Short mmCIF file of C-alpha atoms and ligand atoms in Angstrom, two decimals:
data_model
loop_
_atom_site.label_atom_id
_atom_site.label_comp_id
_atom_site.label_asym_id
_atom_site.label_seq_id
_atom_site.Cartn_x
_atom_site.Cartn_y
_atom_site.Cartn_z
CA MET A 1 -16.75 87.57 23.92
CA LYS A 2 -19.58 89.48 25.70
CA LEU A 3 -22.16 87.45 27.37
CA VAL A 4 -25.59 88.15 26.29
CA LEU A 5 -27.80 85.56 28.94
CA PRO A 6 -31.19 86.94 28.68
CA LEU A 7 -31.77 89.10 31.82
CA ARG A 8 -35.59 90.49 33.19
CA VAL A 9 -33.84 93.54 35.89
CA ARG A 10 -36.90 94.61 37.99
CA ASP A 11 -37.72 98.26 37.79
CA GLU A 12 -36.77 99.29 41.14
CA ILE A 13 -33.06 97.43 40.27
CA ARG A 14 -32.78 99.25 37.16
CA ASP A 15 -33.90 103.24 38.42
CA ALA A 16 -32.03 102.22 40.88
CA LEU A 17 -28.52 101.35 38.57
CA ALA A 18 -29.15 103.78 35.96
CA ALA A 19 -29.52 106.73 38.78
CA LYS A 20 -25.97 105.12 40.30
CA ARG A 21 -27.78 104.17 43.68
CA PRO A 22 -26.22 101.30 45.85
CA VAL A 23 -27.62 97.83 45.08
CA VAL A 24 -26.25 94.64 46.38
CA ALA A 25 -26.96 91.40 44.89
CA LEU A 26 -27.77 88.21 46.70
CA GLU A 27 -27.50 84.47 45.79
CA THR A 28 -30.25 81.99 46.11
CA THR A 29 -28.58 78.60 46.23
CA ILE A 30 -28.05 79.35 50.06
CA LEU A 31 -32.09 79.35 49.58
CA SER A 32 -32.87 76.33 48.05
CA HIS A 33 -30.01 73.74 48.90
CA GLY A 34 -28.27 75.43 51.80
CA MET A 35 -30.50 76.04 54.57
CA PRO A 36 -34.60 74.15 55.68
CA TYR A 37 -37.91 75.51 55.19
CA PRO A 38 -38.75 77.80 56.68
CA ARG A 39 -35.76 79.52 58.26
CA ASN A 40 -34.51 79.66 54.90
CA LEU A 41 -37.19 81.86 53.57
CA GLU A 42 -37.07 84.27 56.85
CA THR A 43 -33.73 84.47 56.38
CA ALA A 44 -34.21 85.40 52.85
CA ARG A 45 -36.66 88.39 53.25
CA ALA A 46 -34.88 89.73 56.71
CA VAL A 47 -31.93 89.44 54.06
CA GLU A 48 -33.23 91.96 51.69
CA ALA A 49 -34.95 94.35 54.96
CA ILE A 50 -31.23 94.46 56.30
CA VAL A 51 -29.80 95.78 52.95
CA ARG A 52 -32.86 98.47 52.97
CA ASP A 53 -32.46 99.20 56.10
CA ALA A 54 -28.67 99.75 54.89
CA GLY A 55 -29.57 102.00 52.52
CA ALA A 56 -29.02 99.65 49.40
CA VAL A 57 -31.18 98.11 46.78
CA PRO A 58 -31.58 94.06 47.35
CA ALA A 59 -31.34 92.37 44.17
CA THR A 60 -31.47 88.86 44.62
CA ILE A 61 -30.89 86.53 41.64
CA ALA A 62 -32.19 83.13 40.33
CA VAL A 63 -33.26 81.93 36.94
CA PHE A 64 -37.20 81.43 36.20
CA ASP A 65 -39.38 80.86 32.54
CA GLY A 66 -36.16 81.14 30.54
CA ALA A 67 -34.33 83.88 32.01
CA ILE A 68 -32.29 85.35 34.32
CA SER A 69 -34.40 87.10 36.93
CA VAL A 70 -32.45 90.56 38.85
CA GLY A 71 -34.62 91.25 41.65
CA LEU A 72 -37.86 88.19 42.81
CA ASP A 73 -41.15 88.90 43.95
CA ASP A 74 -42.04 86.92 47.61
CA GLU A 75 -44.51 84.31 45.30
CA GLN A 76 -40.19 83.53 43.55
CA LEU A 77 -38.60 83.72 46.67
CA ALA A 78 -41.11 81.02 48.32
CA ARG A 79 -41.24 78.62 45.16
CA LEU A 80 -37.09 78.85 46.17
CA ALA A 81 -37.42 77.35 49.04
CA THR A 82 -39.60 75.34 48.66
CA ALA A 83 -39.82 72.92 45.67
CA ARG A 84 -38.14 70.02 45.33
CA ASP A 85 -37.17 71.12 41.64
CA VAL A 86 -35.04 73.53 41.60
CA MET A 87 -31.07 73.41 39.83
CA LYS A 88 -28.24 74.89 42.00
CA LEU A 89 -26.64 76.51 39.19
CA SER A 90 -23.08 76.95 38.40
CA ARG A 91 -21.55 78.80 35.11
CA ALA A 92 -21.42 75.62 33.44
CA ASP A 93 -25.56 75.22 34.14
CA LEU A 94 -26.91 79.00 33.10
CA PRO A 95 -27.56 78.44 29.69
CA TYR A 96 -28.82 74.67 30.44
CA ALA A 97 -31.60 76.05 32.87
CA ILE A 98 -32.07 79.09 30.91
CA ALA A 99 -32.69 76.61 27.65
CA GLU A 100 -35.54 74.14 28.92
CA ARG A 101 -36.85 76.71 31.12
CA ARG A 102 -35.87 75.18 34.58
CA VAL A 103 -35.98 76.96 37.82
CA GLY A 104 -32.34 77.50 39.20
CA ALA A 105 -30.51 78.89 42.28
CA THR A 106 -27.33 80.33 41.24
CA THR A 107 -24.43 79.51 43.20
CA VAL A 108 -21.51 82.54 43.64
CA ALA A 109 -20.47 82.06 40.71
CA ALA A 110 -23.58 81.97 38.66
CA THR A 111 -24.67 85.31 41.24
CA MET A 112 -21.49 86.80 40.57
CA ILE A 113 -21.94 86.30 36.25
CA CYS A 114 -25.75 87.56 36.16
CA ALA A 115 -24.75 90.38 39.13
CA HIS A 116 -22.16 91.75 36.83
CA LEU A 117 -24.12 91.29 33.52
CA ALA A 118 -26.96 93.31 35.59
CA GLY A 119 -24.03 96.38 36.44
CA ILE A 120 -23.94 95.41 40.42
CA GLU A 121 -20.52 95.60 41.96
CA VAL A 122 -21.61 94.25 45.36
CA PHE A 123 -22.33 91.00 46.60
CA ALA A 124 -23.52 89.42 49.54
CA THR A 125 -23.61 85.60 50.68
CA GLY A 126 -22.73 83.42 53.71
CA GLY A 127 -19.96 81.30 53.10
CA ILE A 128 -18.30 80.82 49.21
CA GLY A 129 -17.16 77.52 48.13
CA GLY A 130 -13.49 76.21 47.68
CA VAL A 131 -10.97 73.42 47.42
CA HIS A 132 -12.83 70.66 49.41
CA ARG A 133 -11.04 68.10 51.65
CA GLY A 134 -9.12 65.32 49.90
CA ALA A 135 -9.17 67.41 46.76
CA GLU A 136 -6.29 65.62 46.06
CA THR A 137 -7.35 62.12 44.79
CA SER A 138 -11.19 64.41 44.15
CA PHE A 139 -10.85 67.30 42.17
CA ASP A 140 -13.16 68.82 43.77
CA VAL A 141 -12.62 72.29 43.75
CA SER A 142 -15.78 74.83 43.78
CA ALA A 143 -16.48 76.99 40.77
CA ASP A 144 -16.42 80.05 42.55
CA LEU A 145 -12.91 80.04 42.90
CA HIS A 146 -12.52 80.86 39.13
CA GLU A 147 -15.00 82.44 38.94
CA LEU A 148 -14.10 84.71 41.66
CA ALA A 149 -10.75 85.48 39.31
CA ARG A 150 -12.47 86.83 36.37
CA THR A 151 -15.78 88.19 37.16
CA PRO A 152 -15.28 91.98 38.81
CA VAL A 153 -17.97 91.58 41.63
CA ALA A 154 -16.95 92.14 45.11
CA VAL A 155 -18.27 88.89 47.15
CA VAL A 156 -18.72 89.50 51.26
CA CYS A 157 -18.91 86.95 52.81
CA ALA A 158 -17.74 85.07 56.12
CA GLY A 159 -14.68 83.16 54.40
CA ALA A 160 -14.79 79.44 52.89
CA LYS A 161 -17.18 76.71 54.77
CA ALA A 162 -15.57 75.21 57.33
CA LEU A 163 -15.86 72.27 55.74
CA LEU A 164 -13.60 72.30 53.10
CA ASP A 165 -9.85 72.51 52.96
CA VAL A 166 -9.15 76.43 53.91
CA PRO A 167 -5.42 76.68 53.33
CA LYS A 168 -5.69 75.08 49.66
CA THR A 169 -8.47 77.36 49.25
CA LEU A 170 -6.54 80.15 50.03
CA GLU A 171 -3.77 79.06 47.58
CA VAL A 172 -5.95 78.64 44.96
CA LEU A 173 -7.22 82.45 45.74
CA GLU A 174 -4.10 83.61 45.54
CA THR A 175 -2.44 81.50 42.50
CA LEU A 176 -5.69 82.98 40.55
CA GLY A 177 -5.08 86.59 41.36
CA VAL A 178 -8.02 86.82 43.89
CA PRO A 179 -7.40 89.86 46.13
CA VAL A 180 -8.61 87.98 50.12
CA ILE A 181 -9.54 90.68 52.25
CA ALA A 182 -10.31 89.90 56.25
CA TYR A 183 -12.59 92.89 57.26
CA GLY A 184 -12.04 94.32 61.11
CA SER A 185 -9.65 91.46 61.30
CA ASP A 186 -5.99 89.88 60.59
CA ASP A 187 -7.50 86.20 59.90
CA PHE A 188 -9.00 84.75 57.24
CA PRO A 189 -12.61 83.66 59.18
CA ALA A 190 -13.84 79.73 58.51
CA PHE A 191 -17.46 80.67 58.13
CA TRP A 192 -19.28 79.77 61.78
CA SER A 193 -15.99 80.32 63.31
CA ARG A 194 -13.99 83.28 63.54
CA SER A 195 -11.19 82.69 62.45
CA SER A 196 -9.44 79.90 60.46
CA GLY A 197 -6.55 80.42 62.12
CA LEU A 198 -5.04 81.43 58.98
CA ARG A 199 -3.79 85.26 58.38
CA ALA A 200 -5.54 86.90 55.16
CA PRO A 201 -3.59 88.73 52.92
CA LEU A 202 -5.25 92.19 53.08
CA ARG A 203 -7.14 93.36 55.78
CA TYR A 204 -9.66 96.95 55.96
CA ASP A 205 -11.68 98.71 59.09
CA ASP A 206 -14.14 100.20 57.35
CA ALA A 207 -16.14 100.07 54.53
CA ALA A 208 -14.94 103.35 52.87
CA GLY A 209 -11.79 101.38 52.99
CA VAL A 210 -13.22 98.70 50.72
CA ALA A 211 -15.28 101.18 48.22
CA ARG A 212 -11.33 102.66 47.33
CA PHE A 213 -10.35 99.42 46.85
CA ILE A 214 -13.36 98.19 44.63
CA ARG A 215 -12.84 101.82 42.68
CA THR A 216 -9.06 101.13 42.19
CA ALA A 217 -9.24 98.00 40.98
CA ARG A 218 -12.29 99.24 38.28
CA ALA A 219 -10.10 102.42 37.79
CA THR A 220 -6.63 100.36 36.69
CA GLY A 221 -8.55 98.07 34.41
CA MET A 222 -7.77 95.28 36.96
CA THR A 223 -10.21 92.33 35.95
CA GLY A 224 -11.63 90.02 38.28
CA GLY A 225 -13.42 90.22 41.64
CA ALA A 226 -12.28 89.90 45.56
CA LEU A 227 -13.04 88.53 48.48
CA VAL A 228 -14.06 90.62 51.23
CA ALA A 229 -14.27 88.49 54.62
CA GLN A 230 -15.86 88.83 57.88
CA PRO A 231 -16.07 87.19 60.80
CA ASN A 232 -19.17 86.20 62.13
CA THR A 233 -20.82 88.19 64.91
CA TYR A 234 -19.36 86.40 69.13
CA GLU A 235 -22.36 85.77 70.00
CA ALA A 236 -23.15 83.91 66.70
CA GLU A 237 -19.95 81.90 66.22
CA ILE A 238 -18.91 78.36 67.10
CA PRO A 239 -15.51 77.74 68.00
CA ARG A 240 -13.80 76.24 65.76
CA ALA A 241 -12.09 73.03 68.79
CA GLU A 242 -16.19 72.39 68.49
CA MET A 243 -17.23 72.87 64.64
CA GLU A 244 -13.87 70.25 64.05
CA THR A 245 -15.71 67.25 65.41
CA VAL A 246 -18.93 67.67 64.07
CA ILE A 247 -17.59 68.44 60.42
CA ALA A 248 -14.97 65.26 60.75
CA ARG A 249 -18.23 63.05 61.68
CA ALA A 250 -20.15 64.75 58.64
CA LEU A 251 -17.02 64.26 56.05
CA ASP A 252 -16.89 60.66 57.53
CA GLU A 253 -20.41 59.76 56.65
CA ALA A 254 -20.44 61.49 53.39
CA ALA A 255 -17.33 59.72 52.12
CA ARG A 256 -19.44 56.14 53.56
CA GLU A 257 -22.10 57.50 51.60
CA GLY A 258 -20.52 58.25 48.49
CA VAL A 259 -21.95 61.45 48.11
CA THR A 260 -20.10 63.42 45.15
CA GLY A 261 -20.24 66.50 42.88
CA LYS A 262 -22.98 69.34 43.06
CA ALA A 263 -24.46 67.28 46.42
CA VAL A 264 -21.64 67.16 48.47
CA THR A 265 -22.39 71.25 49.95
CA PRO A 266 -25.76 70.79 50.37
CA TRP A 267 -25.61 67.13 52.03
CA LEU A 268 -22.54 68.23 54.09
CA LEU A 269 -24.87 71.70 55.26
CA ASP A 270 -28.07 69.30 56.35
CA ARG A 271 -25.32 67.06 57.86
CA ILE A 272 -23.99 69.70 59.93
CA TYR A 273 -27.41 71.09 60.95
CA HIS A 274 -28.57 67.81 62.38
CA LEU A 275 -25.03 66.74 64.33
CA THR A 276 -25.11 70.75 66.20
CA ALA A 277 -28.99 69.98 66.92
CA GLY A 278 -29.58 73.27 64.67
CA ARG A 279 -27.28 75.65 66.56
CA SER A 280 -25.21 76.02 62.80
CA LEU A 281 -27.97 77.02 61.08
CA GLU A 282 -28.38 80.22 63.47
CA SER A 283 -24.83 81.04 63.17
CA ASN A 284 -25.02 80.45 59.44
CA ILE A 285 -28.20 83.47 59.39
CA ALA A 286 -26.47 85.33 61.51
CA LEU A 287 -23.10 86.23 59.37
CA VAL A 288 -25.68 86.03 56.34
CA CYS A 289 -27.52 89.07 57.83
CA ASN A 290 -24.10 90.83 58.85
CA ASN A 291 -22.90 89.98 55.55
CA ALA A 292 -25.49 91.65 53.92
CA ARG A 293 -25.17 94.38 56.25
CA LEU A 294 -21.46 95.28 55.36
CA ALA A 295 -22.31 94.86 51.41
CA ALA A 296 -24.86 97.42 51.30
CA GLU A 297 -22.35 99.69 53.33
CA ILE A 298 -19.88 99.03 51.04
CA ALA A 299 -22.52 100.04 48.17
CA VAL A 300 -23.33 102.76 49.50
CA ALA A 301 -19.75 104.08 50.20
CA LEU A 302 -18.80 102.91 46.87
CA GLY A 303 -21.51 105.98 45.21
CA ALA A 304 -20.23 108.57 47.51
N1 PSU B 401 -22.91 79.79 52.25
C1 PSU B 401 -23.48 78.91 52.70
N2 PSU B 401 -24.83 78.24 52.18
C2 PSU B 401 -24.55 77.50 50.67
C3 PSU B 401 -23.67 78.49 49.76
C4 PSU B 401 -22.72 78.96 50.14
O1 PSU B 401 -23.97 79.74 53.30
O2 PSU B 401 -25.69 76.98 50.51
C5 PSU B 401 -23.65 77.46 48.67
C6 PSU B 401 -23.06 79.19 47.33
O3 PSU B 401 -24.17 79.21 46.53
C7 PSU B 401 -21.72 78.33 47.00
C8 PSU B 401 -21.74 76.78 46.72
O4 PSU B 401 -21.77 79.41 45.83
O5 PSU B 401 -22.95 76.53 47.83
C9 PSU B 401 -21.20 76.08 46.34
O6 PSU B 401 -21.31 74.76 45.96
P1 PSU B 401 -20.36 74.12 45.58
O7 PSU B 401 -19.12 73.22 46.99
O8 PSU B 401 -20.91 72.86 45.24
O9 PSU B 401 -19.02 74.87 44.49
MN1 MN B 402 -18.00 70.72 43.45
#
């Protein structure tokens, strides 16, 4: 079944896509539920500027007034960054937000759907959702993984958030047939930390290589997306051993507080922010900026 969700694409993005010029999709849950104000808004603006500087058009995605908006103005970014009634939208929530005219920020899963509908092939984010620790009892596995298996968009990230069960996340990606590419590294990164201690199945060292991969996947009719995982910068990373202590404590507190469902990831990110005295946020911002640059380079290489 072909999706016909209502789509409002900004002129600049529509023109770029029609002329086959590079476009990079950007998510908004990171803005509404992933970072505190005002750093979230500053980051959203900075990320768009980085994409532009690298020669591509940014397409930040959210739901407003009963339609998916591909490309947002500054007022919309500010609304997502400050309003309390913004929904966190995954695949399951998109029709509801549209039908009920809610303001919704898109997760990786929902952004992939919207990007694909608009004809955008490359998407930059921080870290994908994955298999949560304790999933053997909670069954908490992010819909991001299933979306990666079905929607043909390349997601440039810094791996899976280290608060997840990274080995299980990699296993599920393999089961679902999602290509996992580490960029400039043998190891799969762990968001704040450059390495998860686990090897990634595939590796590329330049944007041209990743573009070749995407072109081949498209030409051969492979369904589904791909994960391009780039380690954070050396300056901004927080080593794994250090993060593990913080994560263990945050997870323990979340369990005691009885946090479940959609609230888990935002709750943990906020707790970790406080436990690291804001250092996790600066690290997060650095990796998102880094990923935006690489995504733009890949989009440029795809057009070349
Ligand atoms: N990466 C970040 N911060 C975030 C997220 C990712 O740096 O807030 C968001 C993404 O939108 C991702 C979502 O899709 O968290 C995963 O949520 P869940 O675990 O509930 O599926
Ligand atoms: Mn979940």
